Coordinates of N, CA and C in Angstrom, one line a residue:
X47 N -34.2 -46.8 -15.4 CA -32.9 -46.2 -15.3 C -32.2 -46.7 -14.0
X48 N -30.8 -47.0 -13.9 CA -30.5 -47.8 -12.5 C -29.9 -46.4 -12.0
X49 N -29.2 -46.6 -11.3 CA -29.0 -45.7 -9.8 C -27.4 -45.1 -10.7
X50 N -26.8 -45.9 -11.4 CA -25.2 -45.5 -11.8 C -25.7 -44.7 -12.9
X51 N -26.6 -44.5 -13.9 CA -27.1 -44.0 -15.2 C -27.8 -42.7 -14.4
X52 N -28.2 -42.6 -13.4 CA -29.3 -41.6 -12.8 C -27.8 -40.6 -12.4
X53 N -27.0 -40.8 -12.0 CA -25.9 -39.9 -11.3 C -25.0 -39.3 -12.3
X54 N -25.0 -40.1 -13.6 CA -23.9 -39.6 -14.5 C -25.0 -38.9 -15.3
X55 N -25.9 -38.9 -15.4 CA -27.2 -37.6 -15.9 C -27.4 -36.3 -15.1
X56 N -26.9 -36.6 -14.0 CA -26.2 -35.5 -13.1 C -25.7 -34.7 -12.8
X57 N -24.5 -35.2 -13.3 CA -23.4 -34.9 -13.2 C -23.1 -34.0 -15.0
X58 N -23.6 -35.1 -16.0 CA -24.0 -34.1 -16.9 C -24.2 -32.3 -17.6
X59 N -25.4 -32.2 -16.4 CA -25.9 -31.2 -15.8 C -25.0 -30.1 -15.2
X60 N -24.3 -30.8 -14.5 CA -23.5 -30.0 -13.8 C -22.4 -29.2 -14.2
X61 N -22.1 -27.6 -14.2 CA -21.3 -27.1 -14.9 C -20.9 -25.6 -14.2
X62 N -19.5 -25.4 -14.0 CA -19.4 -24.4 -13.0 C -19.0 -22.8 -14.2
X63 N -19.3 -22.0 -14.3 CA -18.9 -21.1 -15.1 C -18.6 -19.8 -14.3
X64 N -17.7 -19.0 -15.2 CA -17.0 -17.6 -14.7 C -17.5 -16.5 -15.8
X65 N -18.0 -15.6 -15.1 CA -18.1 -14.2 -16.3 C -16.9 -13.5 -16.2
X66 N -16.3 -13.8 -17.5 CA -15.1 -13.0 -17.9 C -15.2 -11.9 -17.3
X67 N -14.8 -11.2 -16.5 CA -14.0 -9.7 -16.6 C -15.4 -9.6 -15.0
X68 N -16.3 -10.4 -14.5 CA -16.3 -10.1 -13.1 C -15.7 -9.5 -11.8
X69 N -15.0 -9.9 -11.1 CA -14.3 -9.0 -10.6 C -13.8 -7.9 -11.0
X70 N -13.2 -7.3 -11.9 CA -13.0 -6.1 -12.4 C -14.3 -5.1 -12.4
X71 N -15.6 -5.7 -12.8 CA -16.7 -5.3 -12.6 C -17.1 -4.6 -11.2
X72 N -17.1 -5.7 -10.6 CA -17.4 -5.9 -9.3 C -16.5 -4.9 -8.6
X73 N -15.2 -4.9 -8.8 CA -14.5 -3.9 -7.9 C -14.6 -2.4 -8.1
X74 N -14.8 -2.3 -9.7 CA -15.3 -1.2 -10.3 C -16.8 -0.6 -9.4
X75 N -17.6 -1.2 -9.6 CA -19.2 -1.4 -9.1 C -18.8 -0.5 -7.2
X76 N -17.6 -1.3 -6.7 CA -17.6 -1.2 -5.0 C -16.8 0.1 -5.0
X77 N -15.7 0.5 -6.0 CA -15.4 1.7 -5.6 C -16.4 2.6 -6.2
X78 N -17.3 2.4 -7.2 CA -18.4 3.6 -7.5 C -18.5 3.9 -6.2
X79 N -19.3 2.7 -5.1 CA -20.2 3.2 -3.9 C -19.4 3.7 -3.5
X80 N -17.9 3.4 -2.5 CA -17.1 3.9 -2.0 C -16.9 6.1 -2.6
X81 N -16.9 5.8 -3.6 CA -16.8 7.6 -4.0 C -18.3 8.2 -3.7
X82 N -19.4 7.2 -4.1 CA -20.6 8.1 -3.7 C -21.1 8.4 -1.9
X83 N -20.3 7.0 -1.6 CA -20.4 7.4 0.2 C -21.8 6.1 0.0
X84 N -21.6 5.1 -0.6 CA -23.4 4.3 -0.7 C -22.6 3.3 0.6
X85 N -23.3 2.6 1.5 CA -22.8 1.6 1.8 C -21.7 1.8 2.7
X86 N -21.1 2.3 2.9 CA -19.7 3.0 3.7 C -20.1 2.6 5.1
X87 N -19.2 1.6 5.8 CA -19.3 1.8 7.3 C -18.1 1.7 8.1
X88 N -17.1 2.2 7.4 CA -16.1 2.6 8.1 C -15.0 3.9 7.4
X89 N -14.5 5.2 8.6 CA -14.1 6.2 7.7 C -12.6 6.3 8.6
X90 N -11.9 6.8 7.2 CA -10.0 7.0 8.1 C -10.2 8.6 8.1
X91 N -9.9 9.4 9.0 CA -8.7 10.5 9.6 C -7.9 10.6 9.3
X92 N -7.1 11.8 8.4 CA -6.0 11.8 8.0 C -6.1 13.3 7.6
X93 N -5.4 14.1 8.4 CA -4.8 15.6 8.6 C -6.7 16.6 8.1
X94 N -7.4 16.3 9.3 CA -8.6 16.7 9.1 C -9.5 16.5 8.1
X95 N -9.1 15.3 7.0 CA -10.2 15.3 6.2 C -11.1 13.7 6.1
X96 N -11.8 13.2 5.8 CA -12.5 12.2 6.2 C -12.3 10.9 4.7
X97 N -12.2 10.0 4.7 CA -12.1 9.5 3.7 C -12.9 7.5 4.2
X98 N -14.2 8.0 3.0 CA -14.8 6.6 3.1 C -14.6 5.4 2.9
X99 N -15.0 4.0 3.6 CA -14.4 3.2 2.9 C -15.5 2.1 3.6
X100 N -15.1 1.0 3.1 CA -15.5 -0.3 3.5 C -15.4 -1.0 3.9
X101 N -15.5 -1.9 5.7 CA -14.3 -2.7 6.3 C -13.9 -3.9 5.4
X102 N -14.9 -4.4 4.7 CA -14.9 -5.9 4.1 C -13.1 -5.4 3.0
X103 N -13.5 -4.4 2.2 CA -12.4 -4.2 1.8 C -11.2 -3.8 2.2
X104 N -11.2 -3.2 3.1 CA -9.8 -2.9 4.2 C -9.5 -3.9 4.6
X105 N -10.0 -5.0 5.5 CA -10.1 -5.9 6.0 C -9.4 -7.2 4.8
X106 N -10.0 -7.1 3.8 CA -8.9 -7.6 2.1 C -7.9 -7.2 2.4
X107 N -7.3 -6.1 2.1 CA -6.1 -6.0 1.6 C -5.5 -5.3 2.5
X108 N -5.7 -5.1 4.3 CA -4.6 -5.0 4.4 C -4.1 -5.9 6.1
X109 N -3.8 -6.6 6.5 CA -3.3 -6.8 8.1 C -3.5 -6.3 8.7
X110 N -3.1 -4.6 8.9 CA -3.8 -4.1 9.6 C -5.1 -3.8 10.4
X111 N -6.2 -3.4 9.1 CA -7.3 -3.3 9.3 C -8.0 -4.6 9.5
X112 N -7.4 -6.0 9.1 CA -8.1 -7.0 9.5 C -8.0 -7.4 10.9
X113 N -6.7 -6.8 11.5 CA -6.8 -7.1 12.7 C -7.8 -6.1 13.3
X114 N -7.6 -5.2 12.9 CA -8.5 -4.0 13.7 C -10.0 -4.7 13.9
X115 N -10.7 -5.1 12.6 CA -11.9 -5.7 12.8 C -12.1 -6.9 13.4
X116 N -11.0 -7.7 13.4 CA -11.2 -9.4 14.3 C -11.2 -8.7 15.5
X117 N -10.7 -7.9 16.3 CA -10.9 -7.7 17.6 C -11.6 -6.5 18.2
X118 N -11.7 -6.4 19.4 CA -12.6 -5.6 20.0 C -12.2 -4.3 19.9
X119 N -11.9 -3.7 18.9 CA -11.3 -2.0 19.1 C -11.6 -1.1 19.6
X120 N -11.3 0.2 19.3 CA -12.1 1.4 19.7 C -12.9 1.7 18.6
X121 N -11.9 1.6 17.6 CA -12.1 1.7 16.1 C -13.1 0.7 15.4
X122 N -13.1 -0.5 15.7 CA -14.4 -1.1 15.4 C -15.8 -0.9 15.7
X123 N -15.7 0.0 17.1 CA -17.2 0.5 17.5 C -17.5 1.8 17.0
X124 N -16.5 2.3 16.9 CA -16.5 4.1 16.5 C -16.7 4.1 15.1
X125 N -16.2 3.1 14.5 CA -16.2 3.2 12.6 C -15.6 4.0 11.9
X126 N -14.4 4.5 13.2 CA -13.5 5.8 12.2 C -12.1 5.4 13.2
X127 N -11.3 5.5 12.4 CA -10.1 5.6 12.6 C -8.9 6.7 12.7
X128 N -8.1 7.2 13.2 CA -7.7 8.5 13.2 C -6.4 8.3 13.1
X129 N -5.3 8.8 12.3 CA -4.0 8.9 11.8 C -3.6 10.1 11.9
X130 N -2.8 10.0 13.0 CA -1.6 11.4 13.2 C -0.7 11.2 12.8
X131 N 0.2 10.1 11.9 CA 1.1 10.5 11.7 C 1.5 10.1 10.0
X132 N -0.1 10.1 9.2 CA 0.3 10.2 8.0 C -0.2 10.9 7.1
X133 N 0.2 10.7 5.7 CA -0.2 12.0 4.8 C -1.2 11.6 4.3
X134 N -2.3 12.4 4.2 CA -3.5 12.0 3.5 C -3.2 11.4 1.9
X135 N -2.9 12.6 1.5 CA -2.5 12.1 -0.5 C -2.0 10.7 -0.3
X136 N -0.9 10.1 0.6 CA -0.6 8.3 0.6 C -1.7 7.7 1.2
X137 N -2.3 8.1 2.2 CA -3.5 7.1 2.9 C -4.6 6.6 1.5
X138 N -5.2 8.3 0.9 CA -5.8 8.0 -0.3 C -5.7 7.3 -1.8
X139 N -4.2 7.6 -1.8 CA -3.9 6.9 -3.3 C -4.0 5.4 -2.4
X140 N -3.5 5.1 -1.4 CA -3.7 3.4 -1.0 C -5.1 2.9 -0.8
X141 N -6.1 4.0 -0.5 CA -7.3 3.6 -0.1 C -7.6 3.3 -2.2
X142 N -7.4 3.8 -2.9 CA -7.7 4.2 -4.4 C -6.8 3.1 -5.1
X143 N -6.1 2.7 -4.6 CA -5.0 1.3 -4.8 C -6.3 0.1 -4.3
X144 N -7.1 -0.3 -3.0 CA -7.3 -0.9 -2.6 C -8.9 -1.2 -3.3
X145 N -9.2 -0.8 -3.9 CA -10.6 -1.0 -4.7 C -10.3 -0.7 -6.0
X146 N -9.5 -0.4 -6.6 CA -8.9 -0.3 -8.4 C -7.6 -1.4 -8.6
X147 N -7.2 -2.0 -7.6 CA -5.4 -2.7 -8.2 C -4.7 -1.6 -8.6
X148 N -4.8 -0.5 -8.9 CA -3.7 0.6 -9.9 C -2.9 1.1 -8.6
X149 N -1.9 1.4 -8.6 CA -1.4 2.9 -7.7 C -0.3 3.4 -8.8
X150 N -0.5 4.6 -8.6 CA 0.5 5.5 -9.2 C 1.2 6.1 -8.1
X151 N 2.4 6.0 -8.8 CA 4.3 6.5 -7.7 C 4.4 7.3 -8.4
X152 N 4.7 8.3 -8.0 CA 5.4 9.7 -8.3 C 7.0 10.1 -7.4
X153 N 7.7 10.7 -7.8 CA 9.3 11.1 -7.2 C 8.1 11.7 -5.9
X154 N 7.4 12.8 -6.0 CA 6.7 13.4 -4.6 C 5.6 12.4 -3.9
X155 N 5.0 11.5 -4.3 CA 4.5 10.5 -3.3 C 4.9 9.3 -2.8
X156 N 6.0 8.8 -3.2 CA 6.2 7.4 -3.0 C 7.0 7.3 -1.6
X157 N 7.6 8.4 -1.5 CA 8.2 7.9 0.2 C 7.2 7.9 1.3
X158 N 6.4 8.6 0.8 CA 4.8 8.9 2.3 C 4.2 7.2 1.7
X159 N 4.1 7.2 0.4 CA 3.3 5.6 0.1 C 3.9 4.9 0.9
X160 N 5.0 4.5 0.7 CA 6.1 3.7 1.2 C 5.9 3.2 2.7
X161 N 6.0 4.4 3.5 CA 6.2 4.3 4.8 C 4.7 4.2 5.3
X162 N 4.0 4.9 4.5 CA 2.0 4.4 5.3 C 1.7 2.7 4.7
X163 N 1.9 2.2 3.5 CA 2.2 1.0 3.3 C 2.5 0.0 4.0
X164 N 3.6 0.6 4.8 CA 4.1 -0.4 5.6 C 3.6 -0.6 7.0
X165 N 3.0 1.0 7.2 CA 2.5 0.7 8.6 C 1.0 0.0 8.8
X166 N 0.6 0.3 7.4 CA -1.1 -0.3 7.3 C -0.6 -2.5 7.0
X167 N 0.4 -2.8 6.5 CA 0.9 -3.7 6.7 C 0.3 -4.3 5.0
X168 N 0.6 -3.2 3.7 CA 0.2 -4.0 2.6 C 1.6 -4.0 1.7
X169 N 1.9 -5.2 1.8 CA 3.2 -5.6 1.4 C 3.7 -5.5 0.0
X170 N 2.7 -5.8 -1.1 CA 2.8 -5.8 -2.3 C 2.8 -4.2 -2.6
X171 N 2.4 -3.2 -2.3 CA 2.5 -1.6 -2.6 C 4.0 -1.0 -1.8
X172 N 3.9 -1.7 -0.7 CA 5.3 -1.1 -0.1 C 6.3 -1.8 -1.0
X173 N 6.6 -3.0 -1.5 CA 7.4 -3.8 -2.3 C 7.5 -2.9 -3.7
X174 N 6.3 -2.6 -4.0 CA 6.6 -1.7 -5.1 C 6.9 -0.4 -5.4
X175 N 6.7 0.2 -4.1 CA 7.2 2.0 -3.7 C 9.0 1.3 -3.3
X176 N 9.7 0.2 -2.6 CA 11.0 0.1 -2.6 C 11.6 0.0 -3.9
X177 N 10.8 -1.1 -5.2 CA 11.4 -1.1 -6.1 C 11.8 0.3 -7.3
X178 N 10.7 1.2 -7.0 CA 10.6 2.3 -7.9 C 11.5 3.3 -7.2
X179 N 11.9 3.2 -5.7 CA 12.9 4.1 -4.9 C 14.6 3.2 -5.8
X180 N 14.0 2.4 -5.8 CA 15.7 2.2 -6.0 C 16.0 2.0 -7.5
X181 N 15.4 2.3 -8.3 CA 15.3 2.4 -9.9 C 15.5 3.8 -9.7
X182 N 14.8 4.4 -9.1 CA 15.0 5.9 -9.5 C 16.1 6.4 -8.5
X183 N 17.0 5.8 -7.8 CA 18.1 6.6 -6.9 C 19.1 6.7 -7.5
X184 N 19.8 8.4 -6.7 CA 20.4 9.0 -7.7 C 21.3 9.9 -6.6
X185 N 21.9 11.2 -7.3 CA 22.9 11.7 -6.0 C 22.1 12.8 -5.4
X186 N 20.9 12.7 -5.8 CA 20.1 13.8 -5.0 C 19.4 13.4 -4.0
X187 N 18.7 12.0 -3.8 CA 18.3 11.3 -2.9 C 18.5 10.7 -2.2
X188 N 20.0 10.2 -2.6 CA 20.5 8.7 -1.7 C 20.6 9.1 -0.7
X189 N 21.1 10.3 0.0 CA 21.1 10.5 1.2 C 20.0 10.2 2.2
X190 N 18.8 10.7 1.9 CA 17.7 11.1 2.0 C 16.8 9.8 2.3
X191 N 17.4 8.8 0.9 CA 17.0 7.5 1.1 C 16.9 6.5 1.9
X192 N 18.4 6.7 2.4 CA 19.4 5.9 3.1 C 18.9 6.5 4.6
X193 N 18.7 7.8 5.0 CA 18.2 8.1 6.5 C 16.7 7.3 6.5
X194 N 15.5 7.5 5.6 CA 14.0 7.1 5.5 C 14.4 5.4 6.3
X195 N 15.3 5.0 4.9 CA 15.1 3.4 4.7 C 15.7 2.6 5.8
X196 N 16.8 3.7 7.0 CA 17.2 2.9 8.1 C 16.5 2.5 9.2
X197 N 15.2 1.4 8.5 CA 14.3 1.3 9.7 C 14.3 -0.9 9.2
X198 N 14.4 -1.3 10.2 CA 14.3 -2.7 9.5 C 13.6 -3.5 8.6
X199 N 12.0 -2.7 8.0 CA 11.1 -3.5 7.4 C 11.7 -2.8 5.5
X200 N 12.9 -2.1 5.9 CA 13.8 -1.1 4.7 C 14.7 -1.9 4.4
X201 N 15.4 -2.2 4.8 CA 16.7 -2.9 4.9 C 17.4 -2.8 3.7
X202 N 16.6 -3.5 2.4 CA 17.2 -3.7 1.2 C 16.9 -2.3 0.7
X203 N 16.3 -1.5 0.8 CA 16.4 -0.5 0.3 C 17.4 0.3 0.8
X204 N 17.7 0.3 2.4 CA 19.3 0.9 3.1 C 20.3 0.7 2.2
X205 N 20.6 -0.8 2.0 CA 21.7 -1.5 1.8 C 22.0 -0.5 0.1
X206 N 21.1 -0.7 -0.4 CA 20.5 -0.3 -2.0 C 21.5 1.0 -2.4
X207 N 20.7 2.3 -1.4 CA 20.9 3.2 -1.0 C 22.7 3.9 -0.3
X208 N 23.2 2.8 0.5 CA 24.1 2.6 1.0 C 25.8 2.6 0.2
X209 N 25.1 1.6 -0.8 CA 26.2 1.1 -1.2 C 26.3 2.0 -3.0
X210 N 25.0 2.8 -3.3 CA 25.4 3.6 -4.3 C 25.9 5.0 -3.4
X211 N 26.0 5.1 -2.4 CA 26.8 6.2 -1.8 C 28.3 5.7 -1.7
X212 N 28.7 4.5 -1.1 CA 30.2 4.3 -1.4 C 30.8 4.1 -2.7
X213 N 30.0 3.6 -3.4 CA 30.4 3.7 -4.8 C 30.4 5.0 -6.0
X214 N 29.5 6.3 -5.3 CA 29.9 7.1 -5.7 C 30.0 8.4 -4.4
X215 N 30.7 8.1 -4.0 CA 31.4 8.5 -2.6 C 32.1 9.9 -3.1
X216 N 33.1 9.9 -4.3 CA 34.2 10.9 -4.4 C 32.8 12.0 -5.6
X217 N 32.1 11.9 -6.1 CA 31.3 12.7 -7.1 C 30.0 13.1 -5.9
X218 N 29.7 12.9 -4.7 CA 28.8 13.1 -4.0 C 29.3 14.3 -2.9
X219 N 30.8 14.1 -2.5 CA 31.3 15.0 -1.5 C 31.2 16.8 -2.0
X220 N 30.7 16.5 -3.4 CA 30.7 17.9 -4.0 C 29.6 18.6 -4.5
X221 N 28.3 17.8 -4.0 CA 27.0 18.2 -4.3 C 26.6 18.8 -3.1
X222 N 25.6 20.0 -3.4 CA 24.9 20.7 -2.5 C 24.4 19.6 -1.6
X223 N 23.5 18.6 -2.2 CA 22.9 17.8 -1.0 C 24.0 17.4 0.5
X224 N 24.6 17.1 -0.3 CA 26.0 16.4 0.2 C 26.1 17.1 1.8
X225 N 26.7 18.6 1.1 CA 27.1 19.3 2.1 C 26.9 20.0 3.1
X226 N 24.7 19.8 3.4 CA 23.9 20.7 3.9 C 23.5 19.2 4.9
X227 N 24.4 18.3 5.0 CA 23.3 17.2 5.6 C 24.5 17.2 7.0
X228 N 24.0 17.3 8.0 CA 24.7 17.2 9.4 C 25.1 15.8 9.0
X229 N 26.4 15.9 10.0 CA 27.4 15.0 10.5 C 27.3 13.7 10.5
X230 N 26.0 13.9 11.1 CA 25.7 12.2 11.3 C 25.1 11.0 10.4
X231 N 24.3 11.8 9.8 CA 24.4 11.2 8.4 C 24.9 10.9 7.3
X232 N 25.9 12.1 7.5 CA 27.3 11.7 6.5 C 27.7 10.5 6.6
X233 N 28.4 10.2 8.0 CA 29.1 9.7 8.5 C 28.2 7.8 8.5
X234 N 27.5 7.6 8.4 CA 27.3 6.6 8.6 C 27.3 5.7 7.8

């Protein structure tokens, strides 16, 4: 056999394969442990209650936490992290986002999703808590919308928000919401 016939016998051989529906498995498999507490070596803080998780997977999906672990933290030695200034039910449905792909938005979660989304720095869940704010705005919220969303990483949601208030400007001046909101929010 020469050396050219020995390598394409080889190569033959050679064959790379995927098991259909792996990952889904697999991520399935990682949030089992994650709910039993198997394997867990890192936990968030969030209004006294403790919620498990995994750095490898935090570290995935979000900027935040990847920075936290490339550098020397407090948080990297301690293994726990502590959040004063968000809502658990958003930390958790994002932690439950982050090992399933699903999140579910509700009219009562998506502004806390929204704004912890953004500060954990996962762009595709915040993108999707803006899109479902502005499908669902309306004369009960725009107000409400428009104060949340005036922060810069909002913008399009301000603007969103903004401009269905001038356009229904004369049908809004006569709603409760309307009339209980101080000055300065009117006004802008």
């Amino acid at each position: 056999m020469t050396a050219g016939s020995t390598e394409e016998a080889e190569q033959l051989f050679a064959e790379k394969r995927k098991k259909p529906g792996y990952g889904n498995a697999f991520l399935d498999s990682l949030n089992k442990m994650r709910i039993n507490r198997e394997n867990c070596d890192f936990a968030l803080e969030v209004e006294g209650e403790t919620i498990y998780a995994h750095r490898l997977a935090l570290a995935i999906a979000s900027s935040y936490f990847a920075a936290m672990f490339q550098n020397d933290t407090k948080e990297k030695a301690t293994g726990l992290v502590k959040f004063e200034d968000n809502d658990v039910t958003a930390v958790k449905t994002i932690v439950e986002y982050i090992y399933s792909g699903e999140l579910l938005l509700t009219e009562e979660n998506v502004q806390s999703i929204c704004t912890t989304s953004d500060y954990l720095q996962i762009e595709w869940v915040k993108s999707e808590c803006v899109e479902f704010l502005k499908r669902n705005l309306n004369a009960t919220n725009c107000l409400q919308l428009r104060t949340i969303a005036d922060k810069p990483p909002f913008k399009e949601l301000y603007e969103c928000s903004h401009n269905y208030i001038l356009e229904n400007f004369v049908a809004l001046i006569h709603k409760k919401e309307w009339l209980e909101q101080p000055f300065e929010v009117v006004s802008k």
